[in-house]
Short mmCIF file of C-alpha atoms and ligand atoms in Angstrom, two decimals:
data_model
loop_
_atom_site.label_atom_id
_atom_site.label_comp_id
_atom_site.label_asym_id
_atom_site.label_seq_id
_atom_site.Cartn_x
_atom_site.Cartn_y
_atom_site.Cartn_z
CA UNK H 1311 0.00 0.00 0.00
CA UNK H 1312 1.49 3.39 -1.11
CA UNK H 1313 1.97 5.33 2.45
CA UNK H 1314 2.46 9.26 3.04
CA UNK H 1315 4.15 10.97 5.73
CA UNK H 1316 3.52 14.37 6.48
CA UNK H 1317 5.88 16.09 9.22
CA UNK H 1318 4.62 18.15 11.64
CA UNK H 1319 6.79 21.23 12.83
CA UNK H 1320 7.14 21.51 16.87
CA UNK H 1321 3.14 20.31 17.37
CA UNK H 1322 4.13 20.91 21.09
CA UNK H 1323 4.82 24.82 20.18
CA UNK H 1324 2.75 25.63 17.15
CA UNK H 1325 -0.42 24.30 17.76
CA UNK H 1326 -3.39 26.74 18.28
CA UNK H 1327 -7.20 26.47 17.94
CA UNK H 1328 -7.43 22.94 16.55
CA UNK H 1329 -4.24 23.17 13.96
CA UNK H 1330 -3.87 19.69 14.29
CA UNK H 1331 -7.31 18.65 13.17
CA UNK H 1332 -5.61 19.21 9.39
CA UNK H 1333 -3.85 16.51 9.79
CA UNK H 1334 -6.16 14.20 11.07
CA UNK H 1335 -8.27 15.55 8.21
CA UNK H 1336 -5.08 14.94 5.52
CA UNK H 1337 -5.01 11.21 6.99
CA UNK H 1338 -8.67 10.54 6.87
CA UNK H 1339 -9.20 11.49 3.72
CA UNK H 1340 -5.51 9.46 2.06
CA UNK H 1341 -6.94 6.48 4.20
CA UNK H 1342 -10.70 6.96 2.46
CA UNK H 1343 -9.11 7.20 -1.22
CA UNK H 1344 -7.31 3.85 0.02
CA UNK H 1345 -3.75 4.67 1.22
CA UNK H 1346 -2.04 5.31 4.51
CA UNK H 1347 -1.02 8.33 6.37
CA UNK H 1348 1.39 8.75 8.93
CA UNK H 1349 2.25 11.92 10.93
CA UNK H 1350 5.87 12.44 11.98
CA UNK H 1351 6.32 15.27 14.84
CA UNK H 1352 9.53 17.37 14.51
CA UNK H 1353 10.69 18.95 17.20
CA UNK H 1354 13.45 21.66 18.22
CA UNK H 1355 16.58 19.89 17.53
CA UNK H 1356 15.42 17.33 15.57
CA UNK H 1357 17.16 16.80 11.75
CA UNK H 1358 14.62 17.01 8.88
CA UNK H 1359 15.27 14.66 5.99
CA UNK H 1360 13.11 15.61 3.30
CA UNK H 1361 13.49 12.79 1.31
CA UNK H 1362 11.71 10.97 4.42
CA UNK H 1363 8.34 12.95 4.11
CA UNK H 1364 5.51 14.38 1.62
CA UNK H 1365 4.40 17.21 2.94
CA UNK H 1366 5.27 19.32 5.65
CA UNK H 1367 2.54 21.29 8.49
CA UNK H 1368 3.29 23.69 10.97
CA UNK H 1369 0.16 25.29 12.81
CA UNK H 1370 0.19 28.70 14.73
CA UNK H 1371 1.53 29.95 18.24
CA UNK H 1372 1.62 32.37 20.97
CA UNK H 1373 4.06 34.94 20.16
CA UNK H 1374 6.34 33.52 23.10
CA UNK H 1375 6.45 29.75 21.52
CA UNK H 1376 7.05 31.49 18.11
CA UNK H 1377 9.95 33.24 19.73
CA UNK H 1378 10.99 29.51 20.25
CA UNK H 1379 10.70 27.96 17.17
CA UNK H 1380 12.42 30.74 15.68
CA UNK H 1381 15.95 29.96 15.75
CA UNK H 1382 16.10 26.65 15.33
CA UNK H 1383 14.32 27.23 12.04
CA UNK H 1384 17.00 29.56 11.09
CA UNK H 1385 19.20 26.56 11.08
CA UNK H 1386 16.95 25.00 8.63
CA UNK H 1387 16.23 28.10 6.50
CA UNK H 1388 18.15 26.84 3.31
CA UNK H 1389 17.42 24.19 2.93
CA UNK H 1390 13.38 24.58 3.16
CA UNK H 1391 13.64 27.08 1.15
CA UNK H 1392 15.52 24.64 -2.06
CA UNK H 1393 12.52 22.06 -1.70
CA UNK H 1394 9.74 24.81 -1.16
CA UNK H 1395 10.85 26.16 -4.91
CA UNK H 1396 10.87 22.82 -5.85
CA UNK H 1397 7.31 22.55 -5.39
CA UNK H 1398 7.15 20.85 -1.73
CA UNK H 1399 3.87 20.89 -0.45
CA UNK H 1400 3.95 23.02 3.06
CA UNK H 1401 1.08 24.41 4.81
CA UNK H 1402 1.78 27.39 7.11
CA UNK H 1403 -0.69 28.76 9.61
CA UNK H 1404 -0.58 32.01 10.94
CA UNK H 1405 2.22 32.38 13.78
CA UNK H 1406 4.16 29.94 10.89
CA UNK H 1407 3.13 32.12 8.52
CA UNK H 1408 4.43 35.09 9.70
CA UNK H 1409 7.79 33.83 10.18
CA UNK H 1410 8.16 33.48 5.93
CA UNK H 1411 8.74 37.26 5.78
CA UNK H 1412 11.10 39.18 7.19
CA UNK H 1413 10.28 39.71 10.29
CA UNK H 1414 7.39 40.11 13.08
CA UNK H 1415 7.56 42.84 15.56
CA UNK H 1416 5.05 42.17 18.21
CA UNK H 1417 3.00 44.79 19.92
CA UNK H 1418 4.70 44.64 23.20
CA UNK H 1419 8.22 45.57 20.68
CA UNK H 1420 9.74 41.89 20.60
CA UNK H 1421 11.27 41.53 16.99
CA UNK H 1422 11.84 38.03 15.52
CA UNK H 1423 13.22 37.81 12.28
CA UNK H 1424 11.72 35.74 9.62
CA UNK H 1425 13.31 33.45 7.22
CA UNK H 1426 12.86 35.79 4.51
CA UNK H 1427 11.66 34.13 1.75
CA UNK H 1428 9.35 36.97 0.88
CA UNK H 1429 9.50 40.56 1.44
CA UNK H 1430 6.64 41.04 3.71
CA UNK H 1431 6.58 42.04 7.48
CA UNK H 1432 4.18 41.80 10.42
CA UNK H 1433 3.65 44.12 12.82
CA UNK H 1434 1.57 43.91 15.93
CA UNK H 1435 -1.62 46.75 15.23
CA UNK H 1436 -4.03 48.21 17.40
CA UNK H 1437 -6.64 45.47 18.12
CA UNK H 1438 -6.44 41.80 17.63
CA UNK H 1439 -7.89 40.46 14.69
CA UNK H 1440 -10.41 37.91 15.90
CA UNK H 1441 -13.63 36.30 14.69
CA UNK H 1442 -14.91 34.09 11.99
CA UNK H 1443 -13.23 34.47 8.03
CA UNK H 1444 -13.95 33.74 4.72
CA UNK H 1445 -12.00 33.95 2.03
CA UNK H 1446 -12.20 33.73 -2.28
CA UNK H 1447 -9.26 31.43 -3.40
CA UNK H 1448 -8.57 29.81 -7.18
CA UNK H 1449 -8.16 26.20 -6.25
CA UNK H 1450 -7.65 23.94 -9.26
CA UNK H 1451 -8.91 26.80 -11.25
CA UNK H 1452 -12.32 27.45 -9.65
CA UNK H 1453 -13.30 30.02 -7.01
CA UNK H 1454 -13.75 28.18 -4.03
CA UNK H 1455 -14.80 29.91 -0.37
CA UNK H 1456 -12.73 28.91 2.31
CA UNK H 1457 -13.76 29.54 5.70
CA UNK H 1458 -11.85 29.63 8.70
CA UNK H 1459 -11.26 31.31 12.28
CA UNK H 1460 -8.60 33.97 13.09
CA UNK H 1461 -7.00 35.30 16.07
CA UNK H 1462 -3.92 37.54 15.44
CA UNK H 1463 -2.24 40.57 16.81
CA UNK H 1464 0.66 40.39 13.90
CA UNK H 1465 -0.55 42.51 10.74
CA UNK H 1466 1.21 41.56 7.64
CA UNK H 1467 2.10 43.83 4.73
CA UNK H 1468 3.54 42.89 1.49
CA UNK H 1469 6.44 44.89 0.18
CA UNK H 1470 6.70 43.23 -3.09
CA UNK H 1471 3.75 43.83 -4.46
CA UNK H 1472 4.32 40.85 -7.11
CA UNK H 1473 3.87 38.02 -4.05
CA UNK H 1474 0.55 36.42 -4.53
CA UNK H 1475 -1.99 36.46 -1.87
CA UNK H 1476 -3.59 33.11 -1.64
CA UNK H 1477 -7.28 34.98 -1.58
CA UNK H 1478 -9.82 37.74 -1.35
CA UNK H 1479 -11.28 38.89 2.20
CA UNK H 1480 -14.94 38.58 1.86
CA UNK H 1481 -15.67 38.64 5.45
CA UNK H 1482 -13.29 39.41 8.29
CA UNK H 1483 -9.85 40.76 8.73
CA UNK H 1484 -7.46 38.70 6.67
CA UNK H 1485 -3.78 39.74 6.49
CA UNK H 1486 -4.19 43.06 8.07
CA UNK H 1487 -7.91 44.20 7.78
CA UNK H 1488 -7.48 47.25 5.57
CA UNK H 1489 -6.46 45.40 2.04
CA UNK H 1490 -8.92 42.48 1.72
CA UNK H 1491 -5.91 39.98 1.17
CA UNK H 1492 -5.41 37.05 2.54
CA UNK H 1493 -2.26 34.92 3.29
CA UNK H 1494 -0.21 34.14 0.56
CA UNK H 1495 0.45 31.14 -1.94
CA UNK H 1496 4.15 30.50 -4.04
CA UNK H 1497 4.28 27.20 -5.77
CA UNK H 1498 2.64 24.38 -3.80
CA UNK H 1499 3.28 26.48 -0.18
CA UNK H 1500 0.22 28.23 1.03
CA UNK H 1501 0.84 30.61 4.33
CA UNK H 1502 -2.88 31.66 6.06
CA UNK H 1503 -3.82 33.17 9.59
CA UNK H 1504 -7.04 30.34 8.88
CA UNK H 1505 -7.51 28.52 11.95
CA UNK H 1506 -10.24 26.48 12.25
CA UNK H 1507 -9.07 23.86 11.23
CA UNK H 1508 -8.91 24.74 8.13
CA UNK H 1509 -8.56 21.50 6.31
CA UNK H 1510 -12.04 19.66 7.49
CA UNK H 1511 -13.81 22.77 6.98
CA UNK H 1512 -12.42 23.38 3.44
CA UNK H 1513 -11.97 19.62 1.80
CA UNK H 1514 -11.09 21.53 -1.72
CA UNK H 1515 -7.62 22.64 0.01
CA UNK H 1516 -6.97 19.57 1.60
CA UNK H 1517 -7.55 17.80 -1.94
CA UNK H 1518 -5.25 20.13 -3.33
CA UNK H 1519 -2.25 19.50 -1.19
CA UNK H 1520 -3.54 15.35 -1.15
CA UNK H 1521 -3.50 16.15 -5.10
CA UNK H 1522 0.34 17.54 -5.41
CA UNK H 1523 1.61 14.64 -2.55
CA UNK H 1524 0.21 12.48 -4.90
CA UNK H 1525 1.85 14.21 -8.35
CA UNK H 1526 5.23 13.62 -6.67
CA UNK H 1527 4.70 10.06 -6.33
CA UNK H 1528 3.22 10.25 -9.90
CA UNK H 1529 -0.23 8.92 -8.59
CA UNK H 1530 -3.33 11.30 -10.38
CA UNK H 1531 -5.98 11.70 -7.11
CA UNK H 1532 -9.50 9.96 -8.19
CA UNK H 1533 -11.20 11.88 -5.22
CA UNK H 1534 -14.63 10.63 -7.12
CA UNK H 1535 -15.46 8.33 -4.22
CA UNK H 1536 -15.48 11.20 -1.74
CA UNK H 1537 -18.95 12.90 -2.09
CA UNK H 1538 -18.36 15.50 0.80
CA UNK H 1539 -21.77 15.49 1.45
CA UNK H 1540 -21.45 16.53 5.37
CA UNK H 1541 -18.77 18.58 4.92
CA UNK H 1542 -20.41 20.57 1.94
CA UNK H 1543 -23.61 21.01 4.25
CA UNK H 1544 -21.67 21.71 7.23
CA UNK H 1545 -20.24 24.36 4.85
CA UNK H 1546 -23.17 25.78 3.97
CA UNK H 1547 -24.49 26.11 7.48
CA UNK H 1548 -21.23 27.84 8.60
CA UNK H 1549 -21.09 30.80 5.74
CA UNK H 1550 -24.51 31.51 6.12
CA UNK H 1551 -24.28 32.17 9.62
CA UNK H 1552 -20.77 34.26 8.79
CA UNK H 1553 -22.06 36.09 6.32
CA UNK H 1554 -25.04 37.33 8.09
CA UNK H 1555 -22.92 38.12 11.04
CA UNK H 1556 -22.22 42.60 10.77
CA UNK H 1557 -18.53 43.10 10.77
N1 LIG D 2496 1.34 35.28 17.86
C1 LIG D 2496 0.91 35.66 16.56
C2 LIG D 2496 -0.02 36.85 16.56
O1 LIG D 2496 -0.70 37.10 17.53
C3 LIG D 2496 0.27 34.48 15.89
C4 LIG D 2496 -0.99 34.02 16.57
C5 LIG D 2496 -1.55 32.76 15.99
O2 LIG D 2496 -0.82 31.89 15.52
N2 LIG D 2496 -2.86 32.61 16.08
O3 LIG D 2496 -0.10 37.54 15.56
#
């Protein structure tokens, strides 16, 4: 049986309003379309062999436990970066996604720098960004809704305005609440302050990153088996209860 193995990044550190449900969601789904799923935790210290694993997760933190992660990513920073242009699939939530840029400056002044793959920045802004989000995306060439949950301090700005965001803000804050972006997407990486978990709630986005673990195996996905009935009704029930919320 052709088995997956997605690594998880510091799941002791960076692991906020129910991160890890997207990979229980990534497993359940491999094991319905008939393969296995493992989950391998990485921790600080550990050595990362990508050849070893498909796809790599890391969810979001407190700024203190991002603080932690920090510099033993640094360590790491190269090499990510070779398989992440290579196409590696990597999912990034919030606190994780921050830490792609340049740097994030929280509101009580702490600066961490970021592994600089892109030039954007976070800053800490006047209020929190909390509540309920949902967001336009292009996955596999169709607008698709996602909906998540958000809870960030960090506001992020892009400075190179050619760096893709992964959507549209259609309700809530998104990257910083002023420019209706959302996250950002480069290659098969998508970076999002969607908590949620985002995976369960959104089964198109976990199909795309089951879809590209698959391509580098040179499987094509046959999802056909996998109605998402409940999940496309517990969608429905979900945006229409965000979207009649005021903002
Ligand atoms: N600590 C970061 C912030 O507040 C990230 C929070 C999170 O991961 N939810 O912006």
């Amino acid at each position: 049986m052709t088995s997956f193995i997605i690594a998880h990044l510091y799941p002791n550190l960076m692991n906020l309003y129910g991160d890890r449900g997207n990979l229980i969601c990534l497993q359940k789904r491999l094991e319905w379309l008939g393969y296995d799923c493992r989950v391998k935790s990485l921790d600080i210290g550990d050595e990362w062999n990508f050849a070893d694993v498909d796809m790599i997760f890391m969810g979001g933190g407190s700024d203190r436990e991002q603080s932690l992660v920090y510099d033993d990513l640094q360590c790491k920073k190269e090499e990510l970066w070779r398989e992440i242009k290579n196409g590696f699939p990597v999912l990034f939530i919030c606190g994780s996604y921050q830490l792609l840029g340049s740097y994030y400056l929280t509101g009580q002044g702490f600066k961490m720098e970021g592994l600089n793959y892109f030039d954007f920045f976070s800053e800490g802004g006047p209020k929190r960004l909390i509540g309920n989000i949902v967001v336009e995306v292009k996955n596999n060439n169709e607008t698709y809704q996602v909906i998540g949950f958000e809870n960030h301090g960090g506001y992020t700005y892009f400075n190179d305005t050619t760096l893709r965001p992964w959507g549209k803000v259609i309700k809530g804050h998104g990257n910083n609440g002023k420019d209706h972006t959302e996250g950002i997407i480069f290659n098969n990486l998508i970076g999002t302050y969607l908590h949620g978990p985002l995976l369960p709630k959104n089964p198109a986005v976990a199909d795309f990153f089951i879809r590209v673990m698959m391509a580098r195996k040179g499987i094509n996905i046959d999802s056909g088996c996998l109605t998402d009935k409940i999940e496309n009704y517990a969608r429905q029930q979900v945006l229409a209860k965000v979207m009649k919320i005021k903002s």
